[in-house]
PDB file of C-alpha atoms in Angstrom:
ATOM      1  CA  MET L  19     -33.363 -37.808 -36.320  1.00  0.00           C
ATOM      2  CA  ARG L  20     -32.751 -38.887 -32.728  1.00  0.00           C
ATOM      3  CA  ASP L  21     -29.957 -36.240 -32.371  1.00  0.00           C
ATOM      4  CA  VAL L  22     -32.301 -33.515 -33.617  1.00  0.00           C
ATOM      5  CA  MET L  23     -34.927 -34.504 -31.027  1.00  0.00           C
ATOM      6  CA  LYS L  24     -32.293 -34.455 -28.268  1.00  0.00           C
ATOM      7  CA  ARG L  25     -31.207 -30.925 -29.222  1.00  0.00           C
ATOM      8  CA  LYS L  26     -34.813 -29.696 -29.218  1.00  0.00           C
ATOM      9  CA  MET L  27     -35.462 -31.254 -25.807  1.00  0.00           C
ATOM     10  CA  LEU L  28     -32.253 -29.697 -24.424  1.00  0.00           C
ATOM     11  CA  LYS L  29     -33.299 -26.237 -25.643  1.00  0.00           C
ATOM     12  CA  ALA L  30     -36.742 -26.719 -24.103  1.00  0.00           C
ATOM     13  CA  VAL L  31     -35.262 -27.755 -20.740  1.00  0.00           C
ATOM     14  CA  ILE L  32     -32.896 -24.741 -20.718  1.00  0.00           C
ATOM     15  CA  GLY L  33     -35.787 -22.430 -21.577  1.00  0.00           C
ATOM     16  CA  LEU L  34     -37.913 -23.833 -18.744  1.00  0.00           C
ATOM     17  CA  MET L  35     -35.036 -23.463 -16.281  1.00  0.00           C
ATOM     18  CA  MET L  36     -34.506 -19.809 -17.226  1.00  0.00           C
ATOM     19  CA  PHE L  37     -38.230 -19.139 -16.898  1.00  0.00           C
ATOM     20  CA  ALA L  38     -38.290 -20.811 -13.477  1.00  0.00           C
ATOM     21  CA  ILE L  39     -35.324 -18.740 -12.242  1.00  0.00           C
ATOM     22  CA  LEU L  40     -36.847 -15.468 -13.441  1.00  0.00           C
ATOM     23  CA  TYR L  41     -40.215 -16.394 -11.938  1.00  0.00           C
ATOM     24  CA  PHE L  42     -38.582 -17.174  -8.578  1.00  0.00           C
ATOM     25  CA  VAL L  43     -36.670 -13.874  -8.530  1.00  0.00           C
ATOM     26  CA  TYR L  44     -39.757 -11.896  -9.436  1.00  0.00           C
ATOM     27  CA  SER L  45     -42.091 -13.683  -6.982  1.00  0.00           C
ATOM     28  CA  GLU L  46     -39.663 -13.471  -4.031  1.00  0.00           C
ATOM     29  CA  HIS L  47     -38.412  -9.952  -4.874  1.00  0.00           C
ATOM     30  CA  PRO L  48     -40.928  -8.190  -7.136  1.00  0.00           C
ATOM     31  CA  SER L  49     -38.514  -5.309  -7.777  1.00  0.00           C
ATOM     32  CA  GLY L  50     -35.513  -7.583  -8.321  1.00  0.00           C
ATOM     33  CA  ILE L  51     -35.582  -7.788 -12.105  1.00  0.00           C
ATOM     34  CA  ARG L  52     -36.380  -4.108 -12.425  1.00  0.00           C
ATOM     35  CA  ASN L  53     -33.490  -3.212 -10.127  1.00  0.00           C
ATOM     36  CA  VAL L  54     -31.051  -5.186 -12.254  1.00  0.00           C
ATOM     37  CA  PHE L  55     -32.028  -3.342 -15.417  1.00  0.00           C
ATOM     38  CA  SER L  56     -32.353  -0.047 -13.526  1.00  0.00           C
ATOM     39  CA  GLY L  57     -28.800  -0.504 -12.237  1.00  0.00           C
ATOM     40  CA  LEU L  58     -27.509  -1.084 -15.749  1.00  0.00           C
ATOM     41  CA  ASN L  59     -29.294   2.015 -17.034  1.00  0.00           C
ATOM     42  CA  GLU L  60     -28.057   4.106 -14.103  1.00  0.00           C
ATOM     43  CA  THR L  61     -24.449   3.062 -14.716  1.00  0.00           C
ATOM     44  CA  GLU L  62     -24.786   4.147 -18.325  1.00  0.00           C
ATOM     45  CA  GLU L  63     -26.417   7.397 -17.228  1.00  0.00           C
ATOM     46  CA  ILE L  64     -23.606   8.130 -14.744  1.00  0.00           C
ATOM     47  CA  THR L  65     -20.949   7.425 -17.374  1.00  0.00           C
ATOM     48  CA  ASP L  66     -22.652   9.769 -19.847  1.00  0.00           C
ATOM     49  CA  SER L  67     -23.037  12.436 -17.150  1.00  0.00           C
ATOM     50  CA  ILE L  68     -19.342  12.258 -16.263  1.00  0.00           C
ATOM     51  CA  HIS L  69     -18.390  12.755 -19.914  1.00  0.00           C
ATOM     52  CA  GLN L  70     -20.763  15.717 -20.107  1.00  0.00           C
ATOM     53  CA  ILE L  71     -19.428  17.280 -16.886  1.00  0.00           C
ATOM     54  CA  PHE L  72     -15.825  17.031 -18.090  1.00  0.00           C
ATOM     55  CA  CYS L  73     -16.661  18.488 -21.526  1.00  0.00           C
ATOM     56  CA  ASN L  74     -18.742  21.336 -20.098  1.00  0.00           C
ATOM     57  CA  ARG L  75     -16.168  22.055 -17.403  1.00  0.00           C
ATOM     58  CA  ASN L  76     -13.422  22.387 -20.016  1.00  0.00           C
ATOM     59  CA  ASN L  77     -15.588  24.659 -22.169  1.00  0.00           C
ATOM     60  CA  ALA L  78     -16.210  26.804 -19.085  1.00  0.00           C
ATOM     61  CA  ILE L  79     -12.451  27.026 -18.471  1.00  0.00           C
ATOM     62  CA  ILE L  80     -11.963  28.466 -21.977  1.00  0.00           C
ATOM     63  CA  SER L  81     -14.839  30.946 -21.658  1.00  0.00           C
ATOM     64  CA  GLY L  82     -14.099  31.802 -18.018  1.00  0.00           C
ATOM     65  CA  ASP L  83     -17.682  30.971 -17.007  1.00  0.00           C
ATOM     66  CA  LEU L  84     -17.151  30.558 -13.252  1.00  0.00           C
ATOM     67  CA  LYS L  85     -20.879  30.182 -12.543  1.00  0.00           C
ATOM     68  CA  LEU L  86     -21.094  27.179 -14.857  1.00  0.00           C
ATOM     69  CA  ILE L  87     -18.083  25.604 -13.149  1.00  0.00           C
ATOM     70  CA  GLU L  88     -19.725  26.098  -9.744  1.00  0.00           C
ATOM     71  CA  SER L  89     -22.853  24.264 -10.944  1.00  0.00           C
ATOM     72  CA  PHE L  90     -20.884  21.009 -11.256  1.00  0.00           C
ATOM     73  CA  TYR L  91     -20.109  20.858  -7.504  1.00  0.00           C
ATOM     74  CA  ASP L  92     -22.012  20.409  -4.262  1.00  0.00           C
ATOM     75  CA  THR L  93     -20.634  23.475  -2.481  1.00  0.00           C
ATOM     76  CA  SER L  94     -22.743  22.735   0.601  1.00  0.00           C
ATOM     77  CA  THR L  95     -20.165  20.081   1.549  1.00  0.00           C
ATOM     78  CA  LYS L  96     -16.542  20.544   2.622  1.00  0.00           C
ATOM     79  CA  TYR L  97     -15.047  18.231  -0.004  1.00  0.00           C
ATOM     80  CA  GLY L  98     -17.286  19.593  -2.744  1.00  0.00           C
ATOM     81  CA  THR L  99     -16.138  23.116  -1.863  1.00  0.00           C
ATOM     82  CA  TRP L 100     -12.483  22.073  -1.913  1.00  0.00           C
ATOM     83  CA  ALA L 101     -12.884  20.464  -5.349  1.00  0.00           C
ATOM     84  CA  HIS L 102     -14.625  23.593  -6.635  1.00  0.00           C
ATOM     85  CA  GLN L 103     -11.935  25.920  -5.233  1.00  0.00           C
ATOM     86  CA  HIS L 104      -9.183  23.844  -6.836  1.00  0.00           C
ATOM     87  CA  GLU L 105     -10.860  24.168 -10.219  1.00  0.00           C
ATOM     88  CA  LEU L 106     -11.208  27.953  -9.841  1.00  0.00           C
ATOM     89  CA  THR L 107      -7.498  28.237  -9.022  1.00  0.00           C
ATOM     90  CA  LYS L 108      -6.729  26.127 -12.080  1.00  0.00           C
ATOM     91  CA  VAL L 109      -8.837  28.408 -14.308  1.00  0.00           C
ATOM     92  CA  LYS L 110      -6.923  31.486 -13.124  1.00  0.00           C
ATOM     93  CA  TYR L 111      -3.589  29.766 -13.708  1.00  0.00           C
ATOM     94  CA  ILE L 112      -4.504  28.609 -17.225  1.00  0.00           C
ATOM     95  CA  HIS L 113      -5.634  32.092 -18.280  1.00  0.00           C
ATOM     96  CA  ASN L 114      -2.489  33.601 -16.760  1.00  0.00           C
ATOM     97  CA  TRP L 115      -0.450  31.054 -18.741  1.00  0.00           C
ATOM     98  CA  GLU L 116      -2.297  32.168 -21.904  1.00  0.00           C
ATOM     99  CA  LYS L 117      -1.234  35.777 -21.334  1.00  0.00           C
ATOM    100  CA  LYS L 118       2.342  34.831 -20.498  1.00  0.00           C
ATOM    101  CA  GLN L 119       2.764  32.654 -23.607  1.00  0.00           C
ATOM    102  CA  GLY L 120       0.856  34.951 -25.929  1.00  0.00           C
ATOM    103  CA  VAL L 121      -1.598  32.198 -26.851  1.00  0.00           C
ATOM    104  CA  LYS L 122      -5.323  31.513 -26.864  1.00  0.00           C
ATOM    105  CA  PHE L 123      -6.885  28.132 -26.090  1.00  0.00           C
ATOM    106  CA  THR L 124      -9.342  27.056 -28.775  1.00  0.00           C
ATOM    107  CA  GLU L 125     -10.369  23.623 -27.455  1.00  0.00           C
ATOM    108  CA  ILE L 126      -9.841  21.463 -24.384  1.00  0.00           C
ATOM    109  CA  ILE L 127     -10.888  17.933 -25.326  1.00  0.00           C
ATOM    110  CA  PRO L 128     -11.215  15.234 -22.633  1.00  0.00           C
ATOM    111  CA  THR L 129     -11.154  11.499 -23.329  1.00  0.00           C
ATOM    112  CA  VAL L 130     -12.630   9.842 -20.240  1.00  0.00           C
ATOM    113  CA  LYS L 131     -12.234   6.138 -19.455  1.00  0.00           C
ATOM    114  CA  VAL L 132     -14.391   5.062 -16.504  1.00  0.00           C
ATOM    115  CA  ARG L 133     -12.740   2.204 -14.627  1.00  0.00           C
ATOM    116  CA  SER L 134     -15.323   1.509 -11.944  1.00  0.00           C
ATOM    117  CA  ILE L 135     -18.602   2.798 -10.508  1.00  0.00           C
ATOM    118  CA  LYS L 136     -19.516   1.760  -6.953  1.00  0.00           C
ATOM    119  CA  PRO L 137     -22.610   2.724  -4.934  1.00  0.00           C
ATOM    120  CA  LYS L 138     -21.886   4.570  -1.682  1.00  0.00           C
ATOM    121  CA  GLY L 139     -25.134   5.292   0.131  1.00  0.00           C
ATOM    122  CA  GLU L 140     -26.930   7.977  -1.865  1.00  0.00           C
ATOM    123  CA  LYS L 141     -23.769   8.627  -3.887  1.00  0.00           C
ATOM    124  CA  TYR L 142     -21.588   6.776  -6.354  1.00  0.00           C
ATOM    125  CA  THR L 143     -17.789   6.589  -6.216  1.00  0.00           C
ATOM    126  CA  ILE L 144     -16.192   6.639  -9.650  1.00  0.00           C
ATOM    127  CA  ASN L 145     -12.620   5.764 -10.562  1.00  0.00           C
ATOM    128  CA  LEU L 146     -11.573   7.078 -13.961  1.00  0.00           C
ATOM    129  CA  MET L 147      -8.731   8.120 -16.204  1.00  0.00           C
ATOM    130  CA  CYS L 148      -8.817  11.261 -18.325  1.00  0.00           C
ATOM    131  CA  SER L 149      -6.520  12.133 -21.218  1.00  0.00           C
ATOM    132  CA  THR L 150      -7.000  15.823 -22.030  1.00  0.00           C
ATOM    133  CA  GLU L 151      -5.808  17.514 -25.203  1.00  0.00           C
ATOM    134  CA  TYR L 152      -5.271  21.281 -25.007  1.00  0.00           C
ATOM    135  CA  LYS L 153      -5.379  23.025 -28.403  1.00  0.00           C
ATOM    136  CA  TYR L 154      -4.120  26.595 -28.715  1.00  0.00           C
ATOM    137  CA  ILE L 155      -2.908  29.213 -31.188  1.00  0.00           C
ATOM    138  CA  TYR L 156      -0.270  31.943 -30.882  1.00  0.00           C
ATOM    139  CA  GLU L 157      -1.443  35.526 -31.315  1.00  0.00           C
ATOM    140  CA  ASN L 158       1.009  36.095 -34.163  1.00  0.00           C
ATOM    141  CA  GLU L 159       0.237  32.722 -35.843  1.00  0.00           C
ATOM    142  CA  PRO L 160      -3.564  32.292 -35.627  1.00  0.00           C
ATOM    143  CA  GLY L 161      -3.608  29.799 -38.500  1.00  0.00           C
ATOM    144  CA  VAL L 162      -1.347  27.268 -36.764  1.00  0.00           C
ATOM    145  CA  VAL L 163      -2.995  25.043 -34.136  1.00  0.00           C
ATOM    146  CA  ASN L 164      -0.665  23.646 -31.458  1.00  0.00           C
ATOM    147  CA  SER L 165      -1.517  21.102 -28.795  1.00  0.00           C
ATOM    148  CA  PHE L 166      -0.318  19.270 -25.713  1.00  0.00           C
ATOM    149  CA  ARG L 167      -1.794  16.479 -23.600  1.00  0.00           C
ATOM    150  CA  ILE L 168      -2.178  15.966 -19.867  1.00  0.00           C
ATOM    151  CA  GLY L 169      -3.160  12.684 -18.210  1.00  0.00           C
ATOM    152  CA  THR L 170      -4.979  12.485 -14.875  1.00  0.00           C
ATOM    153  CA  TYR L 171      -6.414   9.727 -12.687  1.00  0.00           C
ATOM    154  CA  HIS L 172      -9.530  10.708 -10.733  1.00  0.00           C
ATOM    155  CA  VAL L 173     -11.548   9.390  -7.813  1.00  0.00           C
ATOM    156  CA  LEU L 174     -14.789  11.296  -7.388  1.00  0.00           C
ATOM    157  CA  ASP L 175     -18.185  11.015  -5.711  1.00  0.00           C
ATOM    158  CA  LEU L 176     -21.358  11.885  -7.618  1.00  0.00           C
ATOM    159  CA  LEU L 177     -24.746  12.704  -6.096  1.00  0.00           C
ATOM    160  CA  TYR L 178     -28.045  13.036  -7.943  1.00  0.00           C
ATOM    161  CA  LYS L 179     -29.478  16.293  -6.624  1.00  0.00           C
ATOM    162  CA  ASP L 180     -32.134  18.606  -8.053  1.00  0.00           C
ATOM    163  CA  GLU L 181     -32.383  16.390 -11.145  1.00  0.00           C
ATOM    164  CA  ILE L 182     -28.683  16.624 -12.058  1.00  0.00           C
ATOM    165  CA  TRP L 183     -25.496  14.754 -11.131  1.00  0.00           C
ATOM    166  CA  ILE L 184     -23.044  16.884  -9.144  1.00  0.00           C
ATOM    167  CA  ILE L 185     -19.576  16.302  -7.680  1.00  0.00           C
ATOM    168  CA  THR L 186     -19.413  16.059  -3.883  1.00  0.00           C
ATOM    169  CA  ARG L 187     -15.746  15.040  -3.774  1.00  0.00           C
ATOM    170  CA  GLU L 188     -12.961  14.845  -6.343  1.00  0.00           C
ATOM    171  CA  TRP L 189      -9.324  13.898  -5.987  1.00  0.00           C
ATOM    172  CA  TYR L 190      -6.748  13.725  -8.738  1.00  0.00           C
ATOM    173  CA  LYS L 191      -3.032  14.389  -9.046  1.00  0.00           C
ATOM    174  CA  ASP L 192      -3.010  17.515 -11.172  1.00  0.00           C
ATOM    175  CA  PRO L 193       0.092  18.073 -13.363  1.00  0.00           C
ATOM    176  CA  PHE L 194      -0.588  21.810 -12.942  1.00  0.00           C
ATOM    177  CA  GLU L 195      -0.387  21.427  -9.143  1.00  0.00           C
ATOM    178  CA  ASP L 196       3.193  22.675  -8.698  1.00  0.00           C
ATOM    179  CA  SER L 197       2.357  25.889 -10.550  1.00  0.00           C
ATOM    180  CA  LEU L 198      -1.055  26.722  -9.079  1.00  0.00           C
ATOM    181  CA  ASN L 199       0.389  28.429  -5.998  1.00  0.00           C
ATOM    182  CA  LEU L 200       2.930  30.616  -7.799  1.00  0.00           C
ATOM    183  CA  GLY L 201       0.578  33.579  -7.787  1.00  0.00           C
ATOM    184  CA  LYS L 202       0.272  36.084 -10.584  1.00  0.00           C
ATOM    185  CA  ILE L 203       3.654  36.217 -12.267  1.00  0.00           C
ATOM    186  CA  ASN L 204       4.861  39.168 -14.327  1.00  0.00           C
ATOM    187  CA  VAL L 205       3.634  38.102 -17.739  1.00  0.00           C
ATOM    188  CA  ASP L 206       4.569  41.144 -19.813  1.00  0.00           C
ATOM    189  CA  SER L 207       8.313  40.564 -20.203  1.00  0.00           C
ATOM    190  CA  ILE L 208       7.860  36.833 -20.890  1.00  0.00           C
ATOM    191  CA  HIS L 209       5.050  37.534 -23.347  1.00  0.00           C
ATOM    192  CA  GLN L 210       7.196  40.037 -25.228  1.00  0.00           C
ATOM    193  CA  TYR L 211      10.142  37.653 -25.423  1.00  0.00           C
ATOM    194  CA  ILE L 212       8.047  34.768 -26.799  1.00  0.00           C
ATOM    195  CA  THR L 213       6.056  36.770 -29.344  1.00  0.00           C
ATOM    196  CA  THR L 214       9.117  38.567 -30.760  1.00  0.00           C
ATOM    197  CA  HIS L 215      11.124  35.400 -31.410  1.00  0.00           C
ATOM    198  CA  ALA L 216      10.671  33.117 -34.407  1.00  0.00           C
ATOM    199  CA  PRO L 217      10.125  29.368 -33.854  1.00  0.00           C
ATOM    200  CA  ARG L 218      13.276  27.268 -33.917  1.00  0.00           C
ATOM    201  CA  ASP L 219      13.983  25.119 -36.952  1.00  0.00           C
ATOM    202  CA  PHE L 220      13.961  21.429 -35.980  1.00  0.00           C
ATOM    203  CA  SER L 221      14.057  20.020 -39.517  1.00  0.00           C
ATOM    204  CA  ASN L 222      17.603  18.694 -39.057  1.00  0.00           C
ATOM    205  CA  ILE L 223      17.062  17.151 -35.639  1.00  0.00           C
ATOM    206  CA  GLY L 224      18.912  13.842 -35.131  1.00  0.00           C
ATOM    207  CA  ASP L 225      17.314  10.394 -35.090  1.00  0.00           C
ATOM    208  CA  ARG L 226      18.164   9.805 -31.424  1.00  0.00           C
ATOM    209  CA  ARG L 227      16.199  12.894 -30.443  1.00  0.00           C
ATOM    210  CA  LYS L 228      13.304  11.895 -32.685  1.00  0.00           C
ATOM    211  CA  ASN L 229      13.263   8.418 -31.146  1.00  0.00           C
ATOM    212  CA  ALA L 230      13.339   9.896 -27.646  1.00  0.00           C
ATOM    213  CA  VAL L 231      10.253  11.983 -28.447  1.00  0.00           C
ATOM    214  CA  ALA L 232       8.516   8.966 -30.024  1.00  0.00           C
ATOM    215  CA  TYR L 233       9.162   6.882 -26.886  1.00  0.00           C
ATOM    216  CA  ALA L 234       7.825   9.649 -24.633  1.00  0.00           C
ATOM    217  CA  GLU L 235       4.651  10.001 -26.694  1.00  0.00           C
ATOM    218  CA  LYS L 236       4.011   6.257 -26.721  1.00  0.00           C
ATOM    219  CA  TYR L 237       4.618   5.430 -23.053  1.00  0.00           C
ATOM    220  CA  CYS L 238       3.402   8.508 -21.164  1.00  0.00           C
ATOM    221  CA  GLY L 239       0.372   6.732 -19.695  1.00  0.00           C
ATOM    222  CA  ALA L 240      -2.850   8.729 -19.507  1.00  0.00           C
ATOM    223  CA  ALA L 241      -1.229  11.593 -21.433  1.00  0.00           C
ATOM    224  CA  SER L 242      -0.693   9.440 -24.531  1.00  0.00           C
ATOM    225  CA  GLU L 243      -3.092   8.850 -27.407  1.00  0.00           C
ATOM    226  CA  GLU L 244      -5.762   6.156 -27.444  1.00  0.00           C
ATOM    227  CA  LYS L 245      -3.879   4.144 -30.085  1.00  0.00           C
ATOM    228  CA  TYR L 246      -1.150   3.527 -27.484  1.00  0.00           C
ATOM    229  CA  GLY L 247      -3.604   2.345 -24.833  1.00  0.00           C
ATOM    230  CA  TYR L 248      -2.756   5.031 -22.232  1.00  0.00           C
ATOM    231  CA  LYS L 249      -0.094   2.762 -20.735  1.00  0.00           C
ATOM    232  CA  TYR L 250       3.435   2.920 -19.370  1.00  0.00           C
ATOM    233  CA  ASN L 251       6.187   0.580 -20.536  1.00  0.00           C
ATOM    234  CA  LYS L 252       5.628  -2.653 -18.593  1.00  0.00           C
ATOM    235  CA  LYS L 253       9.388  -3.256 -18.466  1.00  0.00           C
ATOM    236  CA  TYR L 254       9.604  -0.529 -15.822  1.00  0.00           C
ATOM    237  CA  ARG L 255       7.978   0.026 -12.454  1.00  0.00           C
ATOM    238  CA  ASN L 256       5.598   2.968 -12.099  1.00  0.00           C
ATOM    239  CA  TYR L 257       6.774   5.067  -9.133  1.00  0.00           C
ATOM    240  CA  ASN L 258       3.821   7.486  -9.073  1.00  0.00           C
ATOM    241  CA  SER L 259       2.480   5.962  -5.866  1.00  0.00           C
ATOM    242  CA  GLN L 260       5.904   6.382  -4.229  1.00  0.00           C
ATOM    243  CA  GLY L 261       6.317  10.111  -4.681  1.00  0.00           C
ATOM    244  CA  GLY L 262       6.554  10.534  -8.437  1.00  0.00           C
ATOM    245  CA  ASP L 263       7.682   8.933 -11.671  1.00  0.00           C
ATOM    246  CA  CYS L 264       9.179  11.878 -13.575  1.00  0.00           C
ATOM    247  CA  ALA L 265      12.884  11.024 -13.176  1.00  0.00           C
ATOM    248  CA  ASN L 266      12.224   7.348 -13.907  1.00  0.00           C
ATOM    249  CA  PHE L 267      10.338   8.301 -17.066  1.00  0.00           C
ATOM    250  CA  ALA L 268      13.035  10.772 -18.168  1.00  0.00           C
ATOM    251  CA  SER L 269      15.649   8.045 -17.690  1.00  0.00           C
ATOM    252  CA  GLN L 270      13.602   5.634 -19.805  1.00  0.00           C
ATOM    253  CA  ILE L 271      13.301   8.231 -22.573  1.00  0.00           C
ATOM    254  CA  LEU L 272      17.052   8.781 -22.672  1.00  0.00           C
ATOM    255  CA  HIS L 273      17.925   5.075 -22.495  1.00  0.00           C
ATOM    256  CA  GLU L 274      15.177   3.465 -24.611  1.00  0.00           C
ATOM    257  CA  GLY L 275      14.617   6.311 -27.065  1.00  0.00           C
ATOM    258  CA  GLY L 276      17.872   8.280 -27.021  1.00  0.00           C
ATOM    259  CA  LYS L 277      20.090   5.173 -26.632  1.00  0.00           C
ATOM    260  CA  PHE L 278      22.029   6.529 -23.650  1.00  0.00           C
ATOM    261  CA  ARG L 279      23.962   3.629 -22.164  1.00  0.00           C
ATOM    262  CA  LYS L 280      23.325   2.632 -18.568  1.00  0.00           C
ATOM    263  CA  THR L 281      26.170   3.031 -16.084  1.00  0.00           C
ATOM    264  CA  HIS L 282      26.852   1.769 -12.573  1.00  0.00           C
ATOM    265  CA  SER L 283      25.437   5.013 -11.128  1.00  0.00           C
ATOM    266  CA  TRP L 284      22.565   5.436 -13.582  1.00  0.00           C
ATOM    267  CA  ASN L 285      20.885   2.058 -13.858  1.00  0.00           C
ATOM    268  CA  TYR L 286      17.637   0.091 -13.711  1.00  0.00           C
ATOM    269  CA  ASN L 287      17.094  -3.679 -13.555  1.00  0.00           C
ATOM    270  CA  ASN L 288      14.588  -6.191 -12.180  1.00  0.00           C
ATOM    271  CA  LYS L 289      15.872  -5.540  -8.659  1.00  0.00           C
ATOM    272  CA  GLY L 290      15.188  -1.820  -8.745  1.00  0.00           C
ATOM    273  CA  ALA L 291      16.768   1.478  -9.757  1.00  0.00           C
ATOM    274  CA  THR L 292      19.681   3.640  -8.658  1.00  0.00           C
ATOM    275  CA  ARG L 293      19.046   7.064  -7.133  1.00  0.00           C
ATOM    276  CA  ALA L 294      20.313   8.792 -10.269  1.00  0.00           C
ATOM    277  CA  TRP L 295      17.728   6.893 -12.332  1.00  0.00           C
ATOM    278  CA  VAL L 296      14.640   7.411 -10.208  1.00  0.00           C
ATOM    279  CA  ASN L 297      15.207  10.525  -8.046  1.00  0.00           C
ATOM    280  CA  ALA L 298      14.837  13.979  -9.636  1.00  0.00           C
ATOM    281  CA  ASP L 299      17.699  15.626  -7.735  1.00  0.00           C
ATOM    282  CA  GLY L 300      19.889  12.540  -8.171  1.00  0.00           C
ATOM    283  CA  PHE L 301      19.108  12.466 -11.892  1.00  0.00           C
ATOM    284  CA  LYS L 302      19.998  16.156 -12.288  1.00  0.00           C
ATOM    285  CA  SER L 303      23.252  15.825 -10.360  1.00  0.00           C
ATOM    286  CA  TYR L 304      24.344  12.714 -12.256  1.00  0.00           C
ATOM    287  CA  MET L 305      23.604  14.177 -15.688  1.00  0.00           C
ATOM    288  CA  LEU L 306      25.476  17.415 -14.938  1.00  0.00           C
ATOM    289  CA  TYR L 307      28.518  15.964 -13.187  1.00  0.00           C
ATOM    290  CA  SER L 308      28.897  13.093 -15.667  1.00  0.00           C
ATOM    291  CA  GLY L 309      29.025  15.563 -18.554  1.00  0.00           C
ATOM    292  CA  ARG L 310      25.962  14.048 -20.237  1.00  0.00           C
ATOM    293  CA  ALA L 311      24.028  17.285 -19.733  1.00  0.00           C
ATOM    294  CA  SER L 312      24.734  20.992 -19.305  1.00  0.00           C
ATOM    295  CA  LEU L 313      22.885  23.702 -17.377  1.00  0.00           C
ATOM    296  CA  ILE L 314      21.107  26.208 -19.623  1.00  0.00           C
ATOM    297  CA  ALA L 315      18.844  27.904 -17.027  1.00  0.00           C
ATOM    298  CA  TYR L 316      18.211  27.849 -13.297  1.00  0.00           C
ATOM    299  CA  GLY L 317      14.959  28.705 -11.495  1.00  0.00           C
ATOM    300  CA  ASN L 318      13.865  29.106  -7.896  1.00  0.00           C
TER     301      ASN L 318
END
């Protein structure tokens, strides 16, 4: 009986303390409590708006609606204009790629993971990751849906203007970046070659190749599926901040998935990596001159 009374008194004391704290906050700062809940609601609103912007922007890329794309940016600012121009260039490239490959995009589906939202004067700075799935069909095989994924990490500023959230600045390392400045390539000959050739038969592909693909799909970071957590293999350093991670990732795929043995020249350990492991040109040279790879095509 005495223990029951003690528990009731403890609950009463805690309740009084919470009431006193809330009363103090409200009396000293009448808008304090409202601001807390307003902040929570605004964060949720910003997150929802970002998802909507990314979905609508991708739909506009498919339809070629340049006016809709422009509406997502504050083009009265320098950085907003730059972000808008980059997206327009990307739209042109994607549609040119469609013509070259003889395909049509049917859906571009973003999965956005907001990492942080920080106030910045009248704006908010958002750090996020986006895994985007591109679904497409070939002109001569409209019943078969193909897809690929691209992962991007964004830092952007949002401003609430004219009753909508718009982008005033956006930075992200775009996997399309290296191709955006190639200009309009001659698509006709490439299109003809692709559409007149039958798909290759991969039914008898070896286990080492299958395992290499499985490793790549699991550990490709933001480009992977949600079930893999959008992560890289923690056994290896991520060199993206040091100029790029492509050779390092290719080396992992061959070693972990394809079971290529490490050598003195091509190696990674807890002290670091050799040039052949982590540098694209070094990787290419090692693979060719060691006889582990052969050259099938050369570009400029």
